Short mmCIF file of C-alpha atoms in Angstrom, two decimals:
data_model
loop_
_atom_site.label_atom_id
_atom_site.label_comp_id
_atom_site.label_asym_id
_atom_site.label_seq_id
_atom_site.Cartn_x
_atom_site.Cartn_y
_atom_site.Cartn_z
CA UNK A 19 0.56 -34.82 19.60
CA UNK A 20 3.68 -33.01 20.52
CA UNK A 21 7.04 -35.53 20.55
CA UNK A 22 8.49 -34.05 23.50
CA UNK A 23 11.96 -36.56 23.30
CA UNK A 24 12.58 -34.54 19.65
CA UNK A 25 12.59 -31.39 21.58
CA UNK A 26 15.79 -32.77 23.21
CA UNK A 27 17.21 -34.34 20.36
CA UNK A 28 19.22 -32.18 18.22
CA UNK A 29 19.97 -34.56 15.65
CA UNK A 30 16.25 -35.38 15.22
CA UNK A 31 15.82 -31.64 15.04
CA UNK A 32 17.52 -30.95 11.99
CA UNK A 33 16.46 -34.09 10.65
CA UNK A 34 13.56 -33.37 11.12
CA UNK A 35 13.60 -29.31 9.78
CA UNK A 36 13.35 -29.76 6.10
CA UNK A 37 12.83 -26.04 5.68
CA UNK A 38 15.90 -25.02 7.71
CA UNK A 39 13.55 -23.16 10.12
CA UNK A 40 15.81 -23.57 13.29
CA UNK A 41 18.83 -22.61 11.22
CA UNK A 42 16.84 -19.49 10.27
CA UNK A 43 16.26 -18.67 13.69
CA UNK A 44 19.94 -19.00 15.02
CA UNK A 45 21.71 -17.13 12.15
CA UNK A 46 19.11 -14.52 12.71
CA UNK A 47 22.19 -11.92 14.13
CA UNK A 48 24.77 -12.72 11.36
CA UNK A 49 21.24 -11.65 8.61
CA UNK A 50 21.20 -8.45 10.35
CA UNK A 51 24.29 -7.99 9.87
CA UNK A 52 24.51 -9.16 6.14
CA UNK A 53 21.43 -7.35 5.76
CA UNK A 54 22.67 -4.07 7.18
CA UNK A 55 26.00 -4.81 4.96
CA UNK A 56 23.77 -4.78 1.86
CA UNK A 57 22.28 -1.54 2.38
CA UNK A 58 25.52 0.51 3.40
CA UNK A 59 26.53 -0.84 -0.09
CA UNK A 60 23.92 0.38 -1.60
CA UNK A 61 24.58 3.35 -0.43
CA UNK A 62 21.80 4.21 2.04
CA UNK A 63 24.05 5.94 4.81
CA UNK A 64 25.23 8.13 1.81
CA UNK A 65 21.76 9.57 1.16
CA UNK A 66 20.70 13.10 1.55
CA UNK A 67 16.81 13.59 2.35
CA UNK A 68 15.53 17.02 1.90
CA UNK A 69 13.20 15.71 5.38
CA UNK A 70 10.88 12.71 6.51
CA UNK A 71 8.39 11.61 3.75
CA UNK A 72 4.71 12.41 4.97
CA UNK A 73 3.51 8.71 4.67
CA UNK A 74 5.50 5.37 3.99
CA UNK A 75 3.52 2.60 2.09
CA UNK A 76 4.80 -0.83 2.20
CA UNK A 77 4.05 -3.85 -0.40
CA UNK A 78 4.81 -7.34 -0.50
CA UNK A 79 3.69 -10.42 -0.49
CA UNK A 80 2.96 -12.78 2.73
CA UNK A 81 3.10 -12.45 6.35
CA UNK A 82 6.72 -10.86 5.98
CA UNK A 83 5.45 -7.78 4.76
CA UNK A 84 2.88 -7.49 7.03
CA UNK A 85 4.85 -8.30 9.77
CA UNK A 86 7.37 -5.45 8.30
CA UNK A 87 4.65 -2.73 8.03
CA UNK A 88 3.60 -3.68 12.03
CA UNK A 89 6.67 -3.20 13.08
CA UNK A 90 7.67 -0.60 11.32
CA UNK A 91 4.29 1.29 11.90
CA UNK A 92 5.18 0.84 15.67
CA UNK A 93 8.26 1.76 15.76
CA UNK A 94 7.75 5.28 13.67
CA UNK A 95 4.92 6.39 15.90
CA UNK A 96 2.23 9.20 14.31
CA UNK A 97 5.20 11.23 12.74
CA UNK A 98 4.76 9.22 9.41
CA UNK A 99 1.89 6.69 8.74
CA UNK A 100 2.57 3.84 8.07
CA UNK A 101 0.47 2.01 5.65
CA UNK A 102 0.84 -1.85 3.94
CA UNK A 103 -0.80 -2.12 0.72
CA UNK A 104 -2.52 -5.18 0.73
CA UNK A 105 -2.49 -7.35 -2.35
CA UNK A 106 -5.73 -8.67 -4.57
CA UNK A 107 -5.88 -11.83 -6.25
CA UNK A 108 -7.24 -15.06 -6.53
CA UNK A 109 -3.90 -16.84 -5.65
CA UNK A 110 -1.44 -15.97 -3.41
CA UNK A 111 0.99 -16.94 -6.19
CA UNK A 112 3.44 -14.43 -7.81
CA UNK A 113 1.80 -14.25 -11.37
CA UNK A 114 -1.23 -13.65 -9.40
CA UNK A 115 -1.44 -10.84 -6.68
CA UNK A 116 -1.78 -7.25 -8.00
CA UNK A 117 -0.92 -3.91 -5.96
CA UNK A 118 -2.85 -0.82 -6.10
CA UNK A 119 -1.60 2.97 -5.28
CA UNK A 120 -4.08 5.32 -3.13
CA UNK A 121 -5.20 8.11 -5.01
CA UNK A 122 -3.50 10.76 -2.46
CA UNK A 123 -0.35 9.45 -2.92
CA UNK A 124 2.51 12.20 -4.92
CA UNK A 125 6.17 12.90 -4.89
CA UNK A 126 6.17 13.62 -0.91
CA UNK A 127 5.60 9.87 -0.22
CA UNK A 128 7.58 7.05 -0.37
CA UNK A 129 6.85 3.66 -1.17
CA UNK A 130 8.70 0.18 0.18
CA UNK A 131 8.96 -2.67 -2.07
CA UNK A 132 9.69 -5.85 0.18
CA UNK A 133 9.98 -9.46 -1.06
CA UNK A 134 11.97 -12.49 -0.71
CA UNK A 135 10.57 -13.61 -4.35
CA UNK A 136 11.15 -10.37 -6.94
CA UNK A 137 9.32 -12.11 -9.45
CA UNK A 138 5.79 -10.14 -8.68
CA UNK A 139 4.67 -8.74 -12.13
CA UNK A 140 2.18 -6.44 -9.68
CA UNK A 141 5.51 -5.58 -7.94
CA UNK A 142 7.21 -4.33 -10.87
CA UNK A 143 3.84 -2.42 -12.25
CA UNK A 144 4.08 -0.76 -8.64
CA UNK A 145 6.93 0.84 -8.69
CA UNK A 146 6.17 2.33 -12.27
CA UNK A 147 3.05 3.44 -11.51
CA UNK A 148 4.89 5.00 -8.08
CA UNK A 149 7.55 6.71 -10.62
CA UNK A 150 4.93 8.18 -12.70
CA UNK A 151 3.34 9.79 -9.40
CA UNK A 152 6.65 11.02 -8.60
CA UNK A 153 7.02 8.42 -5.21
CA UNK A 154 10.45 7.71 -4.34
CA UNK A 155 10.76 3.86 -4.41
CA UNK A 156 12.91 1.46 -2.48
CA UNK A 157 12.71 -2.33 -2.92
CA UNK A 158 14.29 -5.07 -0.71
CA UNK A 159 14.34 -8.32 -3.26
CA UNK A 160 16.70 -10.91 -4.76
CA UNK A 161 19.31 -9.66 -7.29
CA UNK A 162 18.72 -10.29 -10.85
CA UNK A 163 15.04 -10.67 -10.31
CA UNK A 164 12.41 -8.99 -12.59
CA UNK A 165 11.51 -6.51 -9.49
CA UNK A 166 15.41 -5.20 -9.35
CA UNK A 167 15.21 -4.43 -12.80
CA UNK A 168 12.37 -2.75 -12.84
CA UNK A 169 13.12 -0.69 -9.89
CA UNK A 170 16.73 0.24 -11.47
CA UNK A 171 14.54 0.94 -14.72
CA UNK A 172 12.40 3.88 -12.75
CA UNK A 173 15.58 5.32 -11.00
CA UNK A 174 14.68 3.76 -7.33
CA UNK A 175 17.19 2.57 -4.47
CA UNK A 176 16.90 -1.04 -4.61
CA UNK A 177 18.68 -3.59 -1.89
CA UNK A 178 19.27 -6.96 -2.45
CA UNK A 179 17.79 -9.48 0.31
CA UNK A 180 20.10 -11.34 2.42
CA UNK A 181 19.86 -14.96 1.71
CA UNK A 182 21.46 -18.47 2.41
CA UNK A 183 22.35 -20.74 0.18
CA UNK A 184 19.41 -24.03 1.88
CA UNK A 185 16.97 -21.54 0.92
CA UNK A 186 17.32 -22.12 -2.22
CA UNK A 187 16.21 -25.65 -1.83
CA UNK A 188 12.78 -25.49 -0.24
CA UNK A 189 10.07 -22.60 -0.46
CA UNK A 190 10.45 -20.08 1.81
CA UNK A 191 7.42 -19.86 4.74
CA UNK A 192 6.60 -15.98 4.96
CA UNK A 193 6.88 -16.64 8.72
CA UNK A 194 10.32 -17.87 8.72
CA UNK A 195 12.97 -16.10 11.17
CA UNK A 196 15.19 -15.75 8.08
CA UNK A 197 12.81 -13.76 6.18
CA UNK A 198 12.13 -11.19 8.38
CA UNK A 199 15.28 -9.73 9.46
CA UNK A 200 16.68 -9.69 6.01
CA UNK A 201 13.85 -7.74 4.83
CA UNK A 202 13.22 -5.48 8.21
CA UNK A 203 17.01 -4.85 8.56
CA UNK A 204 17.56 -2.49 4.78
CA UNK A 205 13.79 -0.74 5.65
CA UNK A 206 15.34 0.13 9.69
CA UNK A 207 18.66 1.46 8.05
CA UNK A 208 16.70 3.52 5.32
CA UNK A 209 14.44 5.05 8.00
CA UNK A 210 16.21 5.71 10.20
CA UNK A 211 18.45 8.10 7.33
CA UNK A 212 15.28 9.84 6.47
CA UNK A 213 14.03 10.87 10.03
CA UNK A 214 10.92 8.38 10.28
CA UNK A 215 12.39 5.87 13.07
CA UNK A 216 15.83 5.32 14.87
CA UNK A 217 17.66 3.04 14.07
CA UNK A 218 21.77 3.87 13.61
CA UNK A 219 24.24 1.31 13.03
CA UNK A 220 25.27 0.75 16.17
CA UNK A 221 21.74 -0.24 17.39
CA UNK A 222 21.40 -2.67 14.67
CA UNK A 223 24.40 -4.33 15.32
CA UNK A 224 22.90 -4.33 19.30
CA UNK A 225 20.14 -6.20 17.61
CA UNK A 226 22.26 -8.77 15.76
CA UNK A 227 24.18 -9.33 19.45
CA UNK A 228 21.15 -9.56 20.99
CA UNK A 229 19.49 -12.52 18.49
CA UNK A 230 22.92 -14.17 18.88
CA UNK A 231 22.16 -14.89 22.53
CA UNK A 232 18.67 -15.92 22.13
CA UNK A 233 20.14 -18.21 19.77
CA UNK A 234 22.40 -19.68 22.38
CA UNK A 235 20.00 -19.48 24.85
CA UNK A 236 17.49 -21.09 22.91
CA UNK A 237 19.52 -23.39 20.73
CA UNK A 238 18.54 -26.86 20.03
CA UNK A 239 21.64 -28.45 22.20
CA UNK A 240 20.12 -26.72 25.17
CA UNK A 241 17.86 -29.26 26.97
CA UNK A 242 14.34 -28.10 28.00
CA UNK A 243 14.33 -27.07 31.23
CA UNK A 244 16.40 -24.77 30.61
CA UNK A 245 15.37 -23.38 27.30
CA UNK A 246 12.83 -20.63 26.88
CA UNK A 247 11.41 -21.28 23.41
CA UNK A 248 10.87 -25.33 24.05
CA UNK A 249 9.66 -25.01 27.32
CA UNK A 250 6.68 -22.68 25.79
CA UNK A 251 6.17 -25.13 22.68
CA UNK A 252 6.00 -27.65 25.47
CA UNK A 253 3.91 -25.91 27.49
CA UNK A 254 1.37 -24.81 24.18
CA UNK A 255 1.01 -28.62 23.10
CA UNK A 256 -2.36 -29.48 22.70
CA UNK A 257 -3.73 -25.75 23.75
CA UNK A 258 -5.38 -22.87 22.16
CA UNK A 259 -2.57 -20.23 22.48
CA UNK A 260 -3.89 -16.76 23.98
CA UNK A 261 -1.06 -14.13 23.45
CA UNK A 262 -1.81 -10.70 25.49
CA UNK A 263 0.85 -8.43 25.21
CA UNK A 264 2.02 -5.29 26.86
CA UNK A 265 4.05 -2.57 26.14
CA UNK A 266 4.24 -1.27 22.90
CA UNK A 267 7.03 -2.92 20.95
CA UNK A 268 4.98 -6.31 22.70
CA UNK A 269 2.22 -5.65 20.59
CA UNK A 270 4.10 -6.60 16.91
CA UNK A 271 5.66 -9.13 18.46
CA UNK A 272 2.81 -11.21 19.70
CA UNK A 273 0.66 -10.61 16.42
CA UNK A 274 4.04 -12.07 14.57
CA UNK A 275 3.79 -15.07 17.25
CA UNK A 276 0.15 -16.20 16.25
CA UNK A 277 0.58 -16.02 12.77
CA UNK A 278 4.26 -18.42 13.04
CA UNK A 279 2.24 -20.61 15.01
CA UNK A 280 -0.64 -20.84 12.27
CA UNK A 281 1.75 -21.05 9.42
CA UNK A 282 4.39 -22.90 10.52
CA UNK A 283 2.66 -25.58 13.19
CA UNK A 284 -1.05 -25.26 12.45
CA UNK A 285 -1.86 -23.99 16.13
CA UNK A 286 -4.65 -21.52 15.65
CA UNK A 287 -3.85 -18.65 18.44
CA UNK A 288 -5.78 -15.32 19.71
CA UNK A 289 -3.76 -12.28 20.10
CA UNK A 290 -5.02 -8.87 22.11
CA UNK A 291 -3.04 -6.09 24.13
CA UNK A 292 -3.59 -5.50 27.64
CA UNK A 293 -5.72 -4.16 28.96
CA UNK A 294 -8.10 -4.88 26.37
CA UNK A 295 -7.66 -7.96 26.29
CA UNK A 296 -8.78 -8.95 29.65
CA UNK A 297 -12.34 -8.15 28.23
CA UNK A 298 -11.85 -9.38 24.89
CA UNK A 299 -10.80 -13.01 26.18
CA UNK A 300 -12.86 -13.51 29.44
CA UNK A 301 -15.25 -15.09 27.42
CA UNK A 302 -12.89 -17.15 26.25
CA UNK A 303 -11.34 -18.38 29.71
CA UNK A 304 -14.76 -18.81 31.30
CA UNK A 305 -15.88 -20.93 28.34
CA UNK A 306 -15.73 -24.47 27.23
CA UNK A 307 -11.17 -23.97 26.28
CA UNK A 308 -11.29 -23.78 30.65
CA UNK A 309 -9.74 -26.12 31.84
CA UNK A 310 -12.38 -26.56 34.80
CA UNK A 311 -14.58 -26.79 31.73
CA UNK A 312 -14.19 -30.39 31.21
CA UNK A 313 -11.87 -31.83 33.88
CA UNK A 314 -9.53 -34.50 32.21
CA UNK A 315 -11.59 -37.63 31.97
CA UNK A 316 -9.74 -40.78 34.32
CA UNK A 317 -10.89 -43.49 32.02
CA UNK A 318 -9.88 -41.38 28.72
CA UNK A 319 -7.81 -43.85 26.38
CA UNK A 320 -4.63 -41.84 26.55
CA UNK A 321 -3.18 -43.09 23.45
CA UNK A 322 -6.48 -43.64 21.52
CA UNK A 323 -8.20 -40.56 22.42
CA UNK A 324 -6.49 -36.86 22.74
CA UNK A 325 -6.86 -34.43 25.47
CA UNK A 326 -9.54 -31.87 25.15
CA UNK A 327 -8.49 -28.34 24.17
CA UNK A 328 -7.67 -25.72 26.53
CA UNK A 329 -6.68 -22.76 26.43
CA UNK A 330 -3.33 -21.48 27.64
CA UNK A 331 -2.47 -17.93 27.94
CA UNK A 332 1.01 -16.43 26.76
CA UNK A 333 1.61 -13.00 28.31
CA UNK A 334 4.26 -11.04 26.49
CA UNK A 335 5.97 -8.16 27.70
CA UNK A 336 8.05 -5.56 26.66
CA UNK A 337 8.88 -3.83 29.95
CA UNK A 338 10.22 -5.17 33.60
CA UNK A 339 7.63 -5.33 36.18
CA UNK A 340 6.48 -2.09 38.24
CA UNK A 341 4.68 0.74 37.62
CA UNK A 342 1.66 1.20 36.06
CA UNK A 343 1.08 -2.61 34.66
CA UNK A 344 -2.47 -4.48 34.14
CA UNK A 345 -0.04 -7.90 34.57
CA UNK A 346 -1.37 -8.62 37.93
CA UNK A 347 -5.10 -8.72 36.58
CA UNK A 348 -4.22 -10.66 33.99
CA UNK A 349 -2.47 -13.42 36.04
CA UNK A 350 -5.41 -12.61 38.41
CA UNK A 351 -8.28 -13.63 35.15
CA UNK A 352 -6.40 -16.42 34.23
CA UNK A 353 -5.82 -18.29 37.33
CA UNK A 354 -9.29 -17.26 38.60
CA UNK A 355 -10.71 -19.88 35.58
CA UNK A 356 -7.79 -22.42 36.05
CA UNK A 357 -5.77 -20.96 32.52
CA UNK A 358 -2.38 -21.80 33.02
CA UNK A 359 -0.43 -18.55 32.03
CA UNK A 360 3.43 -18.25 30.37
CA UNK A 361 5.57 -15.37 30.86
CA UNK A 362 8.04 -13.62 28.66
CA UNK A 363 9.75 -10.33 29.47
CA UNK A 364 13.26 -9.59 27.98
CA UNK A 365 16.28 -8.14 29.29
CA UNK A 366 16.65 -4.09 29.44
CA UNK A 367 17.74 -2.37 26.45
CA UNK A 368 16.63 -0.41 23.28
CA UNK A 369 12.95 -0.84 21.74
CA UNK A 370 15.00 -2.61 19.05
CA UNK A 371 16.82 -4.58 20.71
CA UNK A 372 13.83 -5.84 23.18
CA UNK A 373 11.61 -6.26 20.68
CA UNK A 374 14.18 -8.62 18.56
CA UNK A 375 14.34 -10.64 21.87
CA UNK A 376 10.86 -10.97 22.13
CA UNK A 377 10.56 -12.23 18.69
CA UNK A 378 13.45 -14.34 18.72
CA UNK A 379 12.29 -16.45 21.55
CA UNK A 380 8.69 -17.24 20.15
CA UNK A 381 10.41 -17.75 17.10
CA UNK A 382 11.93 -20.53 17.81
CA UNK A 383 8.96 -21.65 20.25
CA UNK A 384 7.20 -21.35 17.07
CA UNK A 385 10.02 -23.97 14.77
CA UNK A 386 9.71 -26.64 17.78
CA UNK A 387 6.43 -26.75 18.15
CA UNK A 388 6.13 -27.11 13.76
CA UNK A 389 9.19 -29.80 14.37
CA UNK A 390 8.08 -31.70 17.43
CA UNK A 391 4.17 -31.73 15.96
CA UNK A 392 4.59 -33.29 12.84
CA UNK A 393 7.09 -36.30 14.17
#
């Protein structure tokens, strides 16, 4: 059951946030920055590429490198695959997870490291086994780790991660805001140097404005009603989340959204693009999650006995409305089986910059619904 007085309660917010989620999500601008900071230092504006690498391969542990390698993957288009290399193991612990190399990869590819750890043995096999290929090799990770020596010891760029001193104190979620845009930011800046995305300066420091106002926006002194991110983990209380997206840059942003909400709340959540989606899901809204399915019971205990699960849809979108848009039918398929249906579109501006906003936001609906659920 959701504590919807905590959502308007800042002190029982961060009293609540042992893993300085929420503080994640609103210093989310100043970590691009920092992040960005780090890699001029390291001297990736200073690089030379002889041209764009024919495939980038990212590696890492958790939902941050995946969620790295989505957007990434998006945002570079067909001009260089993108590929994660998923890790084997029978833990997901450090000691435990072990990367492999395709056989077709050679001195014209280049591989991303990316971990807020650095103490993967697997990582630090990687990136020899990359060197003896001839990949170039760049690795986002702590300083003084295992993983930054190892890179050094193979003659790779390596970055150190952005961090803040209460993350030292609790284990890091791979879903936390923090994470993400002090890994994404160094990979964005490098990219964008070698040809494969763009991304200058001066668009990530748009970004970092850009999170700053979702952060005020959607900070937890502003009350409900007039908060984006806890109206929508208000509104997703007791529901199965389904998150359509449209719009390209929509697409990474809603898969990032369902796995927050797993990791972070518990919520489990369903995730498709339009206009797939609307045939992907009907089944879903016409089933039992309907809410005409099983009309609320009037003699239901309401403190002994929860509500029955329904299904909610979450339509995100990366583009204003007009045009060409499958919105309408959506709405349309949603109200048609009683589905309640959330909106989020975010202000004009660069892919970057609307596809930060769009992550921001469910972000931190993502924190208050983990914060408000377990009171």
């Amino acid at each position: 059951m959701l504590d919807e007085s905590l959502l308007d309660s800042p002190e029982g917010l961060a009293e609540a946030d042992h893993r300085g989620l929420l503080r994640g999500a609103a210093e989310a601008g100043a970590r691009v920055r920092t992040a960005a900071r780090h890699a001029a230092e390291a001297g990736v504006g200073d690089l030379k590429p002889d041209g764009r690498p024919r495939a980038v391969l990212i590696a890492g542990p958790g939902a941050a490198a995946t969620h790295a390698a989505d957007l990434i993957g998006t945002l570079a288009g067909a001009g260089s695959p993108v590929t994660r290399l998923a890790p084997t193991g029978v833990a997901p612990a450090a000691g435990a997870l072990r990367w492999e190399l395709p056989g077709w990869v050679g001195s014209v590819d280049l591989l991303l490291i990316t971990t807020p750890d650095g103490t993967e043995p697997g990582l630090s096999l990687l990136a020899e086994q990359a060197y003896r290929r001839g990949c170039t090799v760049v690795a986002v990770a702590p300083a003084r780790t295992p993983l930054a020596d190892a890179v050094a010891g193979v003659h790779g760029l390596f970055v150190p991660v952005a961090t803040a001193p209460y993350e030292q104190d609790e284990p890091l979620a791979a879903s936390a805001p923090g994470v993400l845009w002090a890994l994404l930011t160094p990979l964005l800046a490098l990219l964008d140097r070698t040809g494969v995305l763009v991304a200058p300066p001066d668009a990530l420091g748009k970004v970092a404005d850009r999170l700053d106002r979702v952060a005020e926006r959607c900070g937890p002194a502003i009350a409900t009603y007039s908060n984006a991110a806890k109206t929508l983990a208000a509104e997703l209380a007791d529901a199965l989340p389904i998150v359509w997206t449209e719009g390209i840059s929509a697409g990474p942003a809603g898969r990032r959204f369902a796995a927050a909400l797993a990791e972070l709340s518990g919520t489990p959540a369903v995730v498709a693009e339009l206009p797939e989606a609307l045939a992907a899901h009907g089944a879903l809204l016409a089933g039992p999650l309907a809410a005409s399915a099983d009309p609320d019971d009037f003699f239901r205990d309401r403190v002994e006995e929860p509500p029955a699960l329904h299904a909610r849809v979450v339509l995100l979108r990366d583009r204003p409305i007009g045009g060409l848009t499958a919105a309408p039918g959506a709405r349309d398929l949603a109200l048609s089986h009683d589905t309640p249906i959330s909106e989020l579109e975010p202000e004009a501006g660069g892919e970057l910059e609307t596809l930060a906003e769009l992550i921001a936001i469910t972000d931190f609906a993502a924190v208050y619904l983990a914060l408000a659920s377990r009171a």
